[in-house]
Amino acid sequence: MLFSRRGNKGATHLLLSLLLLASWEEGSGQVRYSVPEEAKHGTFVGRIAQDLGLELAELVPRLFRVASKDHGDLLEVNLQNGILFVNSRIDREALCGRRLECSLHLEVVMDRPLQVFHVEVEVKDINDNAPVFKEREQRIFISESRFLGSRFPVEGAADADIGTNALITYSLNPNDYFSLDIQTTDELSKSLSLELRKPLDREEMPELHLLLTARDGGKPELEGSVQLLITVLDVNDNAPLFTQDVYRVHLLETTANGTLVITVNASDADEGQNGEILFSFGGDVSLDITKKFKIDSISGKITLIGILDYEETEFYEIRVKAVDKGSPPMADHCKILVKVLDVNDNAPEMAITSLSLPIREDSPLGTVIALIRVSDLDSGANGQVTCSLNPNMPFKLVSTYKNHYSLVLDSALDRENVSSYQVVVTARDGGSPALWATASVSVEVSDVNDHAPAFAQPEYTVFVKENNAPGCHIFTVSARDADAQENARVSYALVERRVGERALSSYVSVHAESGQVFALQPLDHEELELLRFQVSARDAGVPPLGSNVTLQVFVLDENDNAPALLPAGAGALGGARGELVSRSVGAGHVVAKVRAVDADSGYNAWLSYELAPGAGGARSPFRVGLYTGEISTTRGLDEADAARQRLLVLVKDHGEPALTATATVLLSLVESGQAPQAAPSRVAVAGAAAAALVDVNVYLIVAICAVSSLLVLTLLLYSALRCWAPGRGAASAEAKPPVVCASAVGSWSSSQQRRQRCARGRVPPRRTSWPSVPVCLRVQPP
């Protein structure tokens, strides 16, 4: 360390003091140093980084800094070598007055992660203040009639230092008349007086000039002096006398103005005017005393006229002088020691610093969030402060040092459950009644990507009519993410797979931001009845989280295929073809049959046959079966019937609008001997088959009517339920389960083989020529 040198003895004394007092108290976890006051700028105080166990390389990256509550610029740390040094002038008397202990409390803070150390630097007193008398000279009036041994009060000197440096010794220059008498009280204050050793004779020596010198106990010692001007009087030889030299009074700091403090009493043995006493404060009382106390010059009553504050001044020493009215006047002095008693009139104060906010929701337990410093100006139990938090908080207070706390994380956080906390810290002292103060800390919880996007249900069913426009919107998927900001920003994408020989992306696409699903091309029910695929939802967190949802897209059939006639080689008439019909056949004889198929399904593939108006004439002997396509006779043939009959058969489906196809049948009427031999047998078989088909058709028509009625009733009931629960979309995930019919009604004719397998990988069965019973499925989300 560096010291200011005021002589070899002073430097040696300071060096020994600093070596003895600069130590590290390991038990308390606190580093202690000492430094002399008035040390020069740059004076070495201690290797603070080394003593705290810190590496020099981490001081700058971790934002090493030193803070003091009131005197942060007195000491500084060199971040290159970790040495604590004096930054500016330290005046112990300005910092601590006459208190015996004077220390600077420093907080050493390191961030990333947050770490706090406490350092105490004791400021050692040096002998930089000489004893000072209030006045340069003191006048003392002494009657020549005073007896030997009489004492005359002298005002002493004051030294701003403490301890040995403020221990004052007095000496009086050699003379024949007076000696110096020093009396020490238990408050370490000294009362000075001159003791008369030789009788005075005003005629011989009317005036004396003495020099009173005060020396302190410092090394080197400093001194001050005052001239004592003694005037010898020959009248009024009795001075006032107080009943006691020292008065002691205890006052609460809340004592009201006007309260009587004490009454001092003095007596004078003289009579008349020489015995009348006037009381006043001594000339050396401070201005602060005159602002708080008042003395009645006649009665000697001292009353309080100001406000006492224990935290400002704990003790008052009041000097009172009693002077008689003699000529010259004579005086006596006494002391009044007023001790101020503490009252719990100061609430605790709190300061919150170094907030680590916001805090991540995945922060480990024990993470330091804030530093809290509390203080109370009162003393004793009135200044003992305890801190607490409002209940049901995932935090706790940890005491790190006297009146210093850390707010740390005590339980796991979940931003999706609670995104912010209003932490109220209450500091309560130990007074009666207790006083308290509160401070609020708003702790925001920052988000971590710990939630994947979630769909309302794992699977959706969508219905789309075939032949849709390219790029039409068919559905919207939506996933919600409980996280916030980027962690909750969801994007959508198809889960690519093969649909037959083609990629899924050639059929549908999904908008990455809105989740809208579009059909990229017209869908064909005859090619693809069901398209089943998945859409993924991913958030923008790091790392990203995601989930999938399944879409079942049913392609609904439309009447976009007209009936197609089977070729003639299949046993039907696919165009104009002649048939020989014997004129001898009777009514009901089947002479030909028209067959057709429809690539559609349901009602759109249900075919009916009829003769075009005017075909064969008004009295045509032929008719066609409505649902069989069989051409039979309606009566017996006669000679009046034309030999060549031309029939035009209309084949029509039940779609909206209906589509048709036509077949031309040419019949040649011949005599019975010209007809083929097998014709009778074939006609008989065909007639029997036609009769059987007519019976079956009756039952089928009844069944179809019943099923149609049930379908209408179901639609009415479904519409009523929809009206009862408004606002629910048909394709929405929250809608009621729709009714899915595999076939509204069967086809009367055989359908061609499907050109492609369904999305599930199965081949649709070939339709038979019989109507199928409707199969209705209610799609219920799991």
PDB file of C-alpha atoms in Angstrom, residues 8 63 74 123 203 218 384 408 449 455 506 686:
ATOM      1  CA  ASN A   8       8.906   8.256   9.583  1.00  0.00           C
ATOM      2  CA  LEU A  63     -19.272  -7.259 -16.450  1.00  0.00           C
ATOM      3  CA  LEU A  74     -14.071   6.735  -3.795  1.00  0.00           C
ATOM      4  CA  VAL A 123     -11.171   3.884   6.636  1.00  0.00           C
ATOM      5  CA  GLU A 203      -2.455  46.909  42.368  1.00  0.00           C
ATOM      6  CA  GLY A 218      -1.180  11.433  17.079  1.00  0.00           C
ATOM      7  CA  GLN A 384     -34.133  -5.356  12.492  1.00  0.00           C
ATOM      8  CA  VAL A 408     -34.598 -16.947  -6.755  1.00  0.00           C
ATOM      9  CA  ASN A 449     -40.930 -24.082 -27.677  1.00  0.00           C
ATOM     10  CA  PHE A 455     -55.413 -30.140 -34.368  1.00  0.00           C
ATOM     11  CA  SER A 506     -50.473 -33.657 -58.295  1.00  0.00           C
ATOM     12  CA  ALA A 686     -87.332 -65.608 -73.384  1.00  0.00           C
TER      13      ALA A 686
END
